[in-house]
Every structure is written in structure tokens, then in C-alpha cells.
């Protein structure tokens, strides 16, 4: 039941958790934060003089509890115009990105304080990361388990975060 929104955000950082994966950190204005549910996706749009406008859909990898700082895992994909710009280094600190959304129904079910099991494969880790962080912030489960299948060369590109959760 989240309304569709269009928000201008600024790139705060682009980091490299693995050779074929980038973590893009966007920050929205204080007065216009993205309202979304953990597990949902958005479209990211980028326009720059001299380049084609690009727009691609990505699951939000951050917790809704920090709706101003949005994280996205972008994987190398020559068919994805946004990913090509990220890997070419054209999106850098201060770049403007338009966020459209949210969409999707891959969200936590309400009710019941019961153990939760999550399964992800490769880049499917992004919405699961959002769901786990939201569940932890709500103290919604007595136990959490994550099964993360890695079939790409980057493997478990965010394994340190998983170790931090377990501690």
C-alpha cells in the first residue's frame, strides 16, 4: 500500500564489495525520504549531458528504518544501461539519481513472533538483506537463518555483513 514516489537523490558513495559488484549508496533530501517496505524494489534513473538516459530496476538493500540512506547492489551487466554507467565510473559522489517506486510484494508478513528463514541466490541477496535488517530492527524473530547460494564468480560478496549479523 505504499504510494509511488519520485525522489531526486544524490550519490554518497560507490564501493566495490567484489570485482563484479558495486554498492551504490544514495541519500534522499531530509524533507523527501523514500517510504518503502523491506524487500521492495525501485527504478533508478540517471541523465547526464553527452550520455543516454538510463533507468533500471533494483531491489533496495537497506532497511526502511533508515529511509534517507538507500543502498543498492549493482552487478556487472552489459545489457543494463545503469550498471554500465556505474562500472564506467560515471556515477560518482554528488551525481543526481532519480528514484521511482517502490514496487513489489516480497515483504515480511505481519504477525507472529517466530523464527525466520531466508534464501537468496547471487544478487537476490539485496532484498533479503533489507528484510533481515528490518526484522532485526523490529526484534521480530527469536531466530534468523540465511541460506545464500552463490553461483557467480563474486561469490558471497557481502559475507562480512552476514558474520556481523551472527555476532
mmCIF file of C-alpha atoms in Angstrom:
data_model
loop_
_atom_site.group_PDB
_atom_site.id
_atom_site.type_symbol
_atom_site.label_atom_id
_atom_site.label_comp_id
_atom_site.label_asym_id
_atom_site.label_seq_id
_atom_site.Cartn_x
_atom_site.Cartn_y
_atom_site.Cartn_z
ATOM 1 C CA UNK A 1 0.000 0.000 0.000
ATOM 2 C CA UNK A 2 2.972 2.306 -0.434
ATOM 3 C CA UNK A 3 2.313 5.188 -2.832
ATOM 4 C CA UNK A 4 4.524 5.527 -5.904
ATOM 5 C CA UNK A 5 7.071 8.283 -5.399
ATOM 6 C CA UNK A 6 9.623 10.133 -7.487
ATOM 7 C CA UNK A 7 12.549 11.466 -5.481
ATOM 8 C CA UNK A 8 15.801 13.090 -6.519
ATOM 9 C CA UNK A 9 18.682 11.520 -4.605
ATOM 10 C CA UNK A 10 22.416 12.120 -4.515
ATOM 11 C CA UNK A 11 25.169 9.531 -4.792
ATOM 12 C CA UNK A 12 27.043 9.464 -1.477
ATOM 13 C CA UNK A 13 29.380 6.591 -2.358
ATOM 14 C CA UNK A 14 30.057 3.805 -4.823
ATOM 15 C CA UNK A 15 32.116 0.992 -3.314
ATOM 16 C CA UNK A 16 33.375 -2.348 -4.622
ATOM 17 C CA UNK A 17 32.454 -5.288 -2.389
ATOM 18 C CA UNK A 18 33.613 -7.605 -5.239
ATOM 19 C CA UNK A 19 35.057 -7.194 -8.757
ATOM 20 C CA UNK A 20 31.677 -7.559 -10.492
ATOM 21 C CA UNK A 21 29.515 -5.920 -7.811
ATOM 22 C CA UNK A 22 29.164 -2.295 -6.756
ATOM 23 C CA UNK A 23 27.348 -0.986 -3.701
ATOM 24 C CA UNK A 24 25.660 2.307 -4.578
ATOM 25 C CA UNK A 25 24.719 4.496 -1.607
ATOM 26 C CA UNK A 26 22.107 7.159 -2.381
ATOM 27 C CA UNK A 27 20.864 9.797 0.011
ATOM 28 C CA UNK A 28 17.480 11.498 -0.306
ATOM 29 C CA UNK A 29 16.757 15.048 0.872
ATOM 30 C CA UNK A 30 15.800 15.381 4.544
ATOM 31 C CA UNK A 31 12.374 16.646 3.507
ATOM 32 C CA UNK A 32 11.583 13.914 0.965
ATOM 33 C CA UNK A 33 12.508 10.428 2.148
ATOM 34 C CA UNK A 34 11.543 7.224 0.355
ATOM 35 C CA UNK A 35 8.694 5.387 2.039
ATOM 36 C CA UNK A 36 9.074 1.669 1.283
ATOM 37 C CA UNK A 37 8.753 -1.782 2.804
ATOM 38 C CA UNK A 38 11.730 -4.063 3.279
ATOM 39 C CA UNK A 39 12.083 -6.305 0.227
ATOM 40 C CA UNK A 40 10.652 -3.835 -2.292
ATOM 41 C CA UNK A 41 12.333 -2.542 -5.464
ATOM 42 C CA UNK A 42 12.654 0.842 -7.161
ATOM 43 C CA UNK A 43 13.744 2.123 -10.568
ATOM 44 C CA UNK A 44 16.859 4.276 -10.632
ATOM 45 C CA UNK A 45 17.186 6.872 -13.370
ATOM 46 C CA UNK A 46 20.291 8.790 -14.405
ATOM 47 C CA UNK A 47 20.642 11.504 -17.022
ATOM 48 C CA UNK A 48 23.847 13.316 -17.935
ATOM 49 C CA UNK A 49 24.693 15.547 -20.884
ATOM 50 C CA UNK A 50 26.528 13.543 -23.537
ATOM 51 C CA UNK A 51 25.172 10.182 -22.300
ATOM 52 C CA UNK A 52 21.982 8.245 -22.955
ATOM 53 C CA UNK A 53 19.383 8.487 -20.194
ATOM 54 C CA UNK A 54 19.234 5.199 -18.299
ATOM 55 C CA UNK A 55 16.683 3.649 -15.976
ATOM 56 C CA UNK A 56 16.894 0.228 -14.324
ATOM 57 C CA UNK A 57 15.090 -1.570 -11.517
ATOM 58 C CA UNK A 58 16.889 -2.721 -8.358
ATOM 59 C CA UNK A 59 15.767 -4.113 -5.006
ATOM 60 C CA UNK A 60 16.509 -1.809 -2.101
ATOM 61 C CA UNK A 61 19.225 -3.428 0.029
ATOM 62 C CA UNK A 62 18.785 -1.153 3.053
ATOM 63 C CA UNK A 63 16.368 -1.123 5.968
ATOM 64 C CA UNK A 64 13.268 1.095 5.830
ATOM 65 C CA UNK A 65 14.295 2.272 9.304
ATOM 66 C CA UNK A 66 16.875 4.483 7.530
ATOM 67 C CA UNK A 67 14.688 5.752 4.702
ATOM 68 C CA UNK A 68 17.078 8.551 3.797
ATOM 69 C CA UNK A 69 20.108 6.333 3.053
ATOM 70 C CA UNK A 70 19.344 3.847 0.298
ATOM 71 C CA UNK A 71 21.685 1.015 -0.686
ATOM 72 C CA UNK A 72 21.694 -0.935 -3.961
ATOM 73 C CA UNK A 73 23.879 -3.795 -5.199
ATOM 74 C CA UNK A 74 24.605 -3.272 -8.886
ATOM 75 C CA UNK A 75 26.065 -6.248 -10.733
ATOM 76 C CA UNK A 76 28.079 -6.001 -13.941
ATOM 77 C CA UNK A 77 25.641 -6.478 -16.825
ATOM 78 C CA UNK A 78 26.287 -5.118 -20.324
ATOM 79 C CA UNK A 79 22.535 -5.265 -21.040
ATOM 80 C CA UNK A 80 21.805 -2.891 -18.112
ATOM 81 C CA UNK A 81 22.439 0.766 -19.011
ATOM 82 C CA UNK A 82 22.537 1.913 -15.397
ATOM 83 C CA UNK A 83 25.052 -0.803 -14.465
ATOM 84 C CA UNK A 84 27.239 0.160 -17.440
ATOM 85 C CA UNK A 85 27.374 3.762 -16.166
ATOM 86 C CA UNK A 86 28.199 2.627 -12.621
ATOM 87 C CA UNK A 87 31.044 0.363 -13.788
ATOM 88 C CA UNK A 88 32.349 3.040 -16.172
ATOM 89 C CA UNK A 89 32.736 5.343 -13.167
ATOM 90 C CA UNK A 90 30.219 7.890 -14.464
ATOM 91 C CA UNK A 91 28.169 7.793 -11.257
ATOM 92 C CA UNK A 92 30.311 9.276 -8.532
ATOM 93 C CA UNK A 93 29.910 11.241 -5.336
ATOM 94 C CA UNK A 94 27.384 14.022 -5.881
ATOM 95 C CA UNK A 95 25.753 12.586 -9.022
ATOM 96 C CA UNK A 96 21.989 13.001 -9.162
ATOM 97 C CA UNK A 97 19.831 9.881 -9.463
ATOM 98 C CA UNK A 98 16.040 9.803 -9.650
ATOM 99 C CA UNK A 99 14.327 7.126 -7.559
ATOM 100 C CA UNK A 100 10.923 5.866 -8.793
ATOM 101 C CA UNK A 101 8.867 3.492 -6.688
ATOM 102 C CA UNK A 102 8.537 1.418 -4.604
ATOM 103 C CA UNK A 103 7.124 -1.712 -6.208
ATOM 104 C CA UNK A 104 6.857 -5.357 -5.238
ATOM 105 C CA UNK A 105 5.223 -7.612 -2.686
ATOM 106 C CA UNK A 106 8.281 -9.527 -1.413
ATOM 107 C CA UNK A 107 7.837 -8.210 2.142
ATOM 108 C CA UNK A 108 7.672 -9.530 5.698
ATOM 109 C CA UNK A 109 4.341 -10.937 6.786
ATOM 110 C CA UNK A 110 2.837 -9.305 9.811
ATOM 111 C CA UNK A 111 2.058 -11.156 12.988
ATOM 112 C CA UNK A 112 3.689 -13.899 14.941
ATOM 113 C CA UNK A 113 6.997 -13.744 16.722
ATOM 114 C CA UNK A 114 8.508 -16.859 15.120
ATOM 115 C CA UNK A 115 11.837 -17.966 13.636
ATOM 116 C CA UNK A 116 12.501 -16.729 10.097
ATOM 117 C CA UNK A 117 14.361 -18.491 7.276
ATOM 118 C CA UNK A 118 15.671 -16.574 4.258
ATOM 119 C CA UNK A 119 17.031 -17.975 0.999
ATOM 120 C CA UNK A 120 18.890 -15.950 -1.638
ATOM 121 C CA UNK A 121 20.849 -16.633 -4.791
ATOM 122 C CA UNK A 122 23.579 -14.283 -6.020
ATOM 123 C CA UNK A 123 22.167 -10.740 -6.399
ATOM 124 C CA UNK A 124 18.889 -11.863 -4.842
ATOM 125 C CA UNK A 125 20.689 -11.147 -1.592
ATOM 126 C CA UNK A 126 19.733 -7.435 -1.801
ATOM 127 C CA UNK A 127 16.036 -7.691 -0.825
ATOM 128 C CA UNK A 128 16.853 -10.400 1.714
ATOM 129 C CA UNK A 129 19.422 -8.071 3.335
ATOM 130 C CA UNK A 130 16.690 -5.436 3.631
ATOM 131 C CA UNK A 131 14.261 -7.952 5.140
ATOM 132 C CA UNK A 132 16.810 -9.253 7.659
ATOM 133 C CA UNK A 133 17.868 -5.768 8.781
ATOM 134 C CA UNK A 134 14.238 -4.715 9.164
ATOM 135 C CA UNK A 135 13.419 -7.875 11.123
ATOM 136 C CA UNK A 136 16.417 -7.255 13.401
ATOM 137 C CA UNK A 137 15.422 -3.620 13.959
ATOM 138 C CA UNK A 138 11.909 -4.711 14.980
ATOM 139 C CA UNK A 139 13.199 -7.656 17.053
ATOM 140 C CA UNK A 140 10.544 -9.587 15.128
ATOM 141 C CA UNK A 141 12.044 -13.077 15.305
ATOM 142 C CA UNK A 142 13.647 -15.183 18.036
ATOM 143 C CA UNK A 143 15.991 -16.673 15.400
ATOM 144 C CA UNK A 144 17.026 -15.954 11.814
ATOM 145 C CA UNK A 145 18.656 -18.253 9.273
ATOM 146 C CA UNK A 146 20.078 -17.288 5.887
ATOM 147 C CA UNK A 147 20.890 -19.673 3.050
ATOM 148 C CA UNK A 148 22.794 -17.813 0.324
ATOM 149 C CA UNK A 149 23.665 -19.721 -2.837
ATOM 150 C CA UNK A 150 26.489 -18.142 -4.843
ATOM 151 C CA UNK A 151 26.798 -19.225 -8.479
ATOM 152 C CA UNK A 152 28.725 -16.190 -9.775
ATOM 153 C CA UNK A 153 32.459 -15.521 -9.598
ATOM 154 C CA UNK A 154 31.877 -12.826 -6.944
ATOM 155 C CA UNK A 155 30.581 -15.470 -4.548
ATOM 156 C CA UNK A 156 29.321 -14.180 -1.240
ATOM 157 C CA UNK A 157 30.213 -10.558 -1.970
ATOM 158 C CA UNK A 158 28.878 -9.275 1.367
ATOM 159 C CA UNK A 159 29.895 -12.120 3.687
ATOM 160 C CA UNK A 160 31.323 -9.793 6.344
ATOM 161 C CA UNK A 161 27.833 -8.371 6.926
ATOM 162 C CA UNK A 162 26.482 -11.882 7.464
ATOM 163 C CA UNK A 163 29.215 -12.527 10.047
ATOM 164 C CA UNK A 164 28.317 -9.267 11.805
ATOM 165 C CA UNK A 165 24.649 -10.286 11.984
ATOM 166 C CA UNK A 166 25.580 -13.621 13.544
ATOM 167 C CA UNK A 167 27.575 -11.897 16.264
#
